[in-house]
PDB file of C-alpha atoms in Angstrom:
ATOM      1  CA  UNK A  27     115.223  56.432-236.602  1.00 40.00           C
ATOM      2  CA  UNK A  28     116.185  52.660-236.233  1.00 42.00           C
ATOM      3  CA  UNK A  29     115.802  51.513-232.674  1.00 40.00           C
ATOM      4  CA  UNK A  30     117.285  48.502-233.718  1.00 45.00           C
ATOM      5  CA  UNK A  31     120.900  49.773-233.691  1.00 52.00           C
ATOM      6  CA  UNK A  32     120.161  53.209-231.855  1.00 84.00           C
ATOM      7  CA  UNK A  33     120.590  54.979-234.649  1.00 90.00           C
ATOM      8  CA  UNK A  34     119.288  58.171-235.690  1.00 92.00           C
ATOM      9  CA  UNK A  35     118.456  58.974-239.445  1.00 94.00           C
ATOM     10  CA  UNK A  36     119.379  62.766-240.255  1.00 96.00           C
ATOM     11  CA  UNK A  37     118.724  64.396-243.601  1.00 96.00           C
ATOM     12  CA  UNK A  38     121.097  66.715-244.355  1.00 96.00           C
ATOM     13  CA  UNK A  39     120.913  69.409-247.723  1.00 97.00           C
ATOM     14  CA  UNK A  40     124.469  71.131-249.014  1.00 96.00           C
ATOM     15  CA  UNK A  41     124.129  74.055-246.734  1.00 96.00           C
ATOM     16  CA  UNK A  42     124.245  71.861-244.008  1.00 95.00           C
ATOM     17  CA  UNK A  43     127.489  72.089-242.218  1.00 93.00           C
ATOM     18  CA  UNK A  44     127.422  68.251-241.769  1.00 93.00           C
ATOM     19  CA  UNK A  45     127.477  67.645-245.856  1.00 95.00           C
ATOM     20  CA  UNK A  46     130.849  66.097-246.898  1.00 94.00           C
ATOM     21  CA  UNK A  47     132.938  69.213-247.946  1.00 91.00           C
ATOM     22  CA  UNK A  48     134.514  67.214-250.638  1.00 92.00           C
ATOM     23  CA  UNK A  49     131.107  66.007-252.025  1.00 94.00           C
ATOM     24  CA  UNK A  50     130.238  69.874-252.006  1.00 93.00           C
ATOM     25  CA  UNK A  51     132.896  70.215-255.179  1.00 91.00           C
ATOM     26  CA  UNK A  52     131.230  67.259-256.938  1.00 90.00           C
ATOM     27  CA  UNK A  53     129.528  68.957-259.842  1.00 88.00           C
ATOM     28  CA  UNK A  54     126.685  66.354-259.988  1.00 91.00           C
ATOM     29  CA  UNK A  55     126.150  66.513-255.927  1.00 95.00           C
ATOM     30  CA  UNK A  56     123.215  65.349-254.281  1.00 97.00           C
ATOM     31  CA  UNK A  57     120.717  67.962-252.974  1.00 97.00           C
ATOM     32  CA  UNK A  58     120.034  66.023-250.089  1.00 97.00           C
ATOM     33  CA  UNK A  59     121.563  63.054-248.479  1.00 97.00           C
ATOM     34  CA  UNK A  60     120.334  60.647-245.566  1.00 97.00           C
ATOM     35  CA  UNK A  61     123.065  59.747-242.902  1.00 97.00           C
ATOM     36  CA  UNK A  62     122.268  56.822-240.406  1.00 96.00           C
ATOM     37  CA  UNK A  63     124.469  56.461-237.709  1.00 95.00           C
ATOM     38  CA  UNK A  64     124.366  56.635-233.650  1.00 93.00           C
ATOM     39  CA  UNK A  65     125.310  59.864-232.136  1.00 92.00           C
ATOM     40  CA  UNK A  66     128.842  59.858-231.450  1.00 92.00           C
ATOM     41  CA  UNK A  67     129.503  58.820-235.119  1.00 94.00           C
ATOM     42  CA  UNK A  68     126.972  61.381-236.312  1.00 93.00           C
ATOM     43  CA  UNK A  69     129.655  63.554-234.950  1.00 91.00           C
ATOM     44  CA  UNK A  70     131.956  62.062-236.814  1.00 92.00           C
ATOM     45  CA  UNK A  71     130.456  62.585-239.965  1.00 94.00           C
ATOM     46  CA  UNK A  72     130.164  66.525-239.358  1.00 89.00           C
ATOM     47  CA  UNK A  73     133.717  66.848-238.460  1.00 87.00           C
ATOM     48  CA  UNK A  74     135.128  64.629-241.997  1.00 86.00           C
ATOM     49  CA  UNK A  75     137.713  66.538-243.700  1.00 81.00           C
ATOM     50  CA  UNK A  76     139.788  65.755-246.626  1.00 84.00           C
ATOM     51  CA  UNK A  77     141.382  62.348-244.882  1.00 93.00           C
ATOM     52  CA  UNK A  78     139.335  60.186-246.835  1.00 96.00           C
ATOM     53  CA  UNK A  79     139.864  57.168-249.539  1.00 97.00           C
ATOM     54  CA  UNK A  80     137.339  55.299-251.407  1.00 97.00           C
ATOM     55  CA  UNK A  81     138.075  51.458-251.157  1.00 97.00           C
ATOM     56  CA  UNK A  82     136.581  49.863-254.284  1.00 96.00           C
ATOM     57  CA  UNK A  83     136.844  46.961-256.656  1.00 94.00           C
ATOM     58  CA  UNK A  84     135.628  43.756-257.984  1.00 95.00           C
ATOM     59  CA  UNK A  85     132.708  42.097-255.983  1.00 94.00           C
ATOM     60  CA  UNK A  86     134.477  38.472-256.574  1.00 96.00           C
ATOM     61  CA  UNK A  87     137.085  39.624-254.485  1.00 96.00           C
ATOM     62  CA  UNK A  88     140.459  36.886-254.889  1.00 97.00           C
ATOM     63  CA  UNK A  89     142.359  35.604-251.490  1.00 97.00           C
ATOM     64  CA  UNK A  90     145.232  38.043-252.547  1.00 96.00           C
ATOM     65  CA  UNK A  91     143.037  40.865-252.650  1.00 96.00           C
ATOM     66  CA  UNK A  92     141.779  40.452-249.650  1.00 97.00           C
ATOM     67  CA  UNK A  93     145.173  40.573-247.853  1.00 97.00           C
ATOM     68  CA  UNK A  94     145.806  43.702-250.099  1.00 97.00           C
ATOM     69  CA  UNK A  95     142.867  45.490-249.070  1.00 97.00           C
ATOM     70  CA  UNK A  96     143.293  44.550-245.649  1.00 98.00           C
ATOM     71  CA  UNK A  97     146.789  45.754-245.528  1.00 98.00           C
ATOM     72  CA  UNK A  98     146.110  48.880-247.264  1.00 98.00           C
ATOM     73  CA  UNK A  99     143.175  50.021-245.050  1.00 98.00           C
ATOM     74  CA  UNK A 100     144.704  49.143-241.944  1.00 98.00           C
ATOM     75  CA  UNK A 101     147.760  51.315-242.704  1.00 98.00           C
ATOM     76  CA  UNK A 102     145.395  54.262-243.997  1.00 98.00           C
ATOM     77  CA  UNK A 103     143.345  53.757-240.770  1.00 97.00           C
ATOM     78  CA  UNK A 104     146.057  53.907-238.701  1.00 97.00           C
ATOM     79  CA  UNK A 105     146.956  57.598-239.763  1.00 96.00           C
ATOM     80  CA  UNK A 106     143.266  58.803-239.147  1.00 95.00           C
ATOM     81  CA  UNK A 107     142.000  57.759-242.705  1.00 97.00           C
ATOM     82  CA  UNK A 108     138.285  57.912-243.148  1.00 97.00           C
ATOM     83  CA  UNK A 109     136.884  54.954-245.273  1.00 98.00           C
ATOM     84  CA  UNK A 110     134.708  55.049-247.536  1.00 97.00           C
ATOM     85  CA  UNK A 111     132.603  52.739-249.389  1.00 97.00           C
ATOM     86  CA  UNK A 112     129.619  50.845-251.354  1.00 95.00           C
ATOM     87  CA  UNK A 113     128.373  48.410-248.718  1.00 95.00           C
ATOM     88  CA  UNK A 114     128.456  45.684-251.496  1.00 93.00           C
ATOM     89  CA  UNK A 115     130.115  42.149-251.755  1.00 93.00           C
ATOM     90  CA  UNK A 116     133.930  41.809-252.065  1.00 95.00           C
ATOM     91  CA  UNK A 117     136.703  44.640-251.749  1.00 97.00           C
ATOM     92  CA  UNK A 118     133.955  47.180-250.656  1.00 96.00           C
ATOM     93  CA  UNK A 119     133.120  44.677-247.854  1.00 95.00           C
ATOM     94  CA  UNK A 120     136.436  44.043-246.809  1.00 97.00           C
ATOM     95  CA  UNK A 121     137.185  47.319-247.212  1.00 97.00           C
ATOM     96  CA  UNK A 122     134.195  48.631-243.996  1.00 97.00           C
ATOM     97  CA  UNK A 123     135.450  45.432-242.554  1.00 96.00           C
ATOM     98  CA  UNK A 124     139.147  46.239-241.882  1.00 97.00           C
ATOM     99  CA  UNK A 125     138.362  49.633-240.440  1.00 97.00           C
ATOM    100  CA  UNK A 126     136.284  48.515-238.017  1.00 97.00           C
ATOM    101  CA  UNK A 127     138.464  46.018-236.919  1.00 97.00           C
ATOM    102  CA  UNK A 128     141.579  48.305-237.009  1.00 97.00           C
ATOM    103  CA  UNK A 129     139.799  51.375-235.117  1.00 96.00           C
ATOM    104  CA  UNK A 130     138.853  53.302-238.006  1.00 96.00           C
ATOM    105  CA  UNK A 131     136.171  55.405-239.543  1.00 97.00           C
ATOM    106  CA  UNK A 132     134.064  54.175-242.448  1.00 97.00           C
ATOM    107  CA  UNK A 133     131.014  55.350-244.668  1.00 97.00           C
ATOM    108  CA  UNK A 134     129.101  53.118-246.459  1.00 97.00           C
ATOM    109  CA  UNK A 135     126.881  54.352-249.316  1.00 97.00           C
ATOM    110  CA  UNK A 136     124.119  52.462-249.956  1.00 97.00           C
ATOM    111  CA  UNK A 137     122.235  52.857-253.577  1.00 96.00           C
ATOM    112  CA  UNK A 138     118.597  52.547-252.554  1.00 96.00           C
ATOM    113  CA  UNK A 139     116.927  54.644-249.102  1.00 95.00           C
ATOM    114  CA  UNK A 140     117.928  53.411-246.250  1.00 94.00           C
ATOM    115  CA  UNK A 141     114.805  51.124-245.262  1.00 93.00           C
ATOM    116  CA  UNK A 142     115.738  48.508-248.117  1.00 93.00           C
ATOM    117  CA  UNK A 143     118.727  47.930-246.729  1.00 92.00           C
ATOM    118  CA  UNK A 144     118.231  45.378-243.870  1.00 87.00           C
ATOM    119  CA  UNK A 145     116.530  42.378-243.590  1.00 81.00           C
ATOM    120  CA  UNK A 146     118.957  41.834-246.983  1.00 84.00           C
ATOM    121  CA  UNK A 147     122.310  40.088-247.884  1.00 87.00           C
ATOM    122  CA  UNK A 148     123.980  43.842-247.249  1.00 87.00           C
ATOM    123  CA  UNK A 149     122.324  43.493-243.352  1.00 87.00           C
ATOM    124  CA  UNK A 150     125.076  42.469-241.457  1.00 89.00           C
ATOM    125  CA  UNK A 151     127.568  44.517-243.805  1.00 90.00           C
ATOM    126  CA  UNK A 152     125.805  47.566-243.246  1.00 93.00           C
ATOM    127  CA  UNK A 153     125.300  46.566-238.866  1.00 92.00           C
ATOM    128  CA  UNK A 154     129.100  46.017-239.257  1.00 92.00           C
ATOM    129  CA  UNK A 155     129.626  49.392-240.379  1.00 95.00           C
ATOM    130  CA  UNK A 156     127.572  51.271-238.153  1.00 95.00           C
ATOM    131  CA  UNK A 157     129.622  49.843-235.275  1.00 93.00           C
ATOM    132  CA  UNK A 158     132.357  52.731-236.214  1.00 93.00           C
ATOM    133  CA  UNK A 159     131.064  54.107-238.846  1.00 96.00           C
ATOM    134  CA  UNK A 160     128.123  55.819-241.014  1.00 97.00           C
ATOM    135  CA  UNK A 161     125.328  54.953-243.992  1.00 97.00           C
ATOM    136  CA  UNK A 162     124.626  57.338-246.506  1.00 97.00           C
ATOM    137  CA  UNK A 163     122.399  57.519-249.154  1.00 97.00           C
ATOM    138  CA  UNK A 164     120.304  60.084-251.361  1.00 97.00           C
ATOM    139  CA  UNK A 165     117.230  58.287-251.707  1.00 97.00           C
ATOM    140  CA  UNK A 166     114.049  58.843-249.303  1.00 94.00           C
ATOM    141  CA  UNK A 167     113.111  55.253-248.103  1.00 94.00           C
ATOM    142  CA  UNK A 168     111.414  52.913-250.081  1.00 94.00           C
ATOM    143  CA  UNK A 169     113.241  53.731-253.171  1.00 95.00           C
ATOM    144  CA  UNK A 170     114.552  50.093-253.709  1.00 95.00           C
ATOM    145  CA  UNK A 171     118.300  49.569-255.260  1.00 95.00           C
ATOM    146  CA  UNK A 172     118.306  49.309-259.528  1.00 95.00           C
ATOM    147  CA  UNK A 173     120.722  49.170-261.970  1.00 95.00           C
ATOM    148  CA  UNK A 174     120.748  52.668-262.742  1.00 96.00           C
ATOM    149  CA  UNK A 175     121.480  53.706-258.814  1.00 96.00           C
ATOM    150  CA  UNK A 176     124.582  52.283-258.617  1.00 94.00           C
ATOM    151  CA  UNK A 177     126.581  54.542-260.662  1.00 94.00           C
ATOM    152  CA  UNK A 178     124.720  57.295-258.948  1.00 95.00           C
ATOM    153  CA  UNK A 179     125.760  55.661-255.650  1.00 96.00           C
ATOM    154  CA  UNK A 180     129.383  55.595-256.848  1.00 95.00           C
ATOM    155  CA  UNK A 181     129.759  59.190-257.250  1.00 95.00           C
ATOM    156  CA  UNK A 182     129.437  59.594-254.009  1.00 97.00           C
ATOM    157  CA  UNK A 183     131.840  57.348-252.755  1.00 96.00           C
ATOM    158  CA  UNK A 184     134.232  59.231-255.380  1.00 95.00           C
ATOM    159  CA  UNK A 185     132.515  62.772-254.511  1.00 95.00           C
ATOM    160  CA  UNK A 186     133.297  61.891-250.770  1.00 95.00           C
ATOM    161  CA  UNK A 187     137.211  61.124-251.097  1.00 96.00           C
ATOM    162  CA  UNK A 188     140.437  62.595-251.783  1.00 95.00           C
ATOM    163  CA  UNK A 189     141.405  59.497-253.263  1.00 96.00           C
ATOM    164  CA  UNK A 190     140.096  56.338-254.455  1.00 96.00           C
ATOM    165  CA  UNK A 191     142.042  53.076-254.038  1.00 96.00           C
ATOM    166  CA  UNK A 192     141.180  50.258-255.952  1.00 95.00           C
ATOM    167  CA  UNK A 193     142.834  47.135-255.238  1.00 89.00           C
ATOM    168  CA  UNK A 194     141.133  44.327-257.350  1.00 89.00           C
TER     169      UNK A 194
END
């Protein structure tokens, strides 16, 4: 648990009602995943259906892809769109960004446990997102974020969508 943000950390396994239903058809799944997020957005995460679209792209986002992404997740948002994303620099931080600001839903992955996360660069990214949204991420704390965890980080945010939208 992180009293910081009155969060709760759950650890959910696939036959946990609460594990993304899309993510359950992913043939290199997760066993487990951790989920930080406050109550009423824990709730949240066990209802997620199919309405949801990874946001992803280049870190070194341009201007013009900002206003892109913006655009784009503010209209998906609008019709009940679940975002989801890496909780990294550029489109995925716009990406978290513009659903919080436009009312939406929005997962961030993270590719370490959840512990290394704050008291980072990704800190107020990831406080940002837990506003109206959730972290997940497969790895018990104190595993630390590597090379090698990112492309095991992105198949989740694939895993957990119906669609992935990549704007720059």
């Amino acid at each position: 648990t992180n009293n910081t943000f009155s969060n709760e950390l759950v650890e959910i396994g696939m036959k946990d009602p609460m594990y993304p239903k899309l993510l359950l058809e992913t043939k290199d799944r997760p066993k487990k995943l951790y989920v930080l997020a406050s109550k009423n957005n824990l709730e949240k995460f066990a209802s997620l259906g199919e309405r949801v679209v990874a946001v992803v792209g280049t870190r070194k986002i341009t201007d013009y892809g900002r206003q892109v992404t913006v655009e784009l997740v503010s209209g998906l948002v609008s019709f009940g769109v679940t975002i989801v994303s890496g909780l990294m620099y550029g489109v995925d931080e716009v990406g978290h960004r513009a659903a919080v600001d436009f009312g939406g839903f929005t997962g961030g992955v993270w590719a370490g446990g959840i512990d290394t996360l704050f008291n980072t660069s990704r800190d107020n990214a990831a406080k940002r997102v837990l506003e109206s949204g959730v972290i997940v991420c497969e790895y018990e704390n104190g595993v630390v974020p590597q090379d090698w965890t990112f492309p095991r980080r992105n198949r989740i945010v694939a895993g957990m969508a119906q669609a992935v939208l990549v704007t720059e």
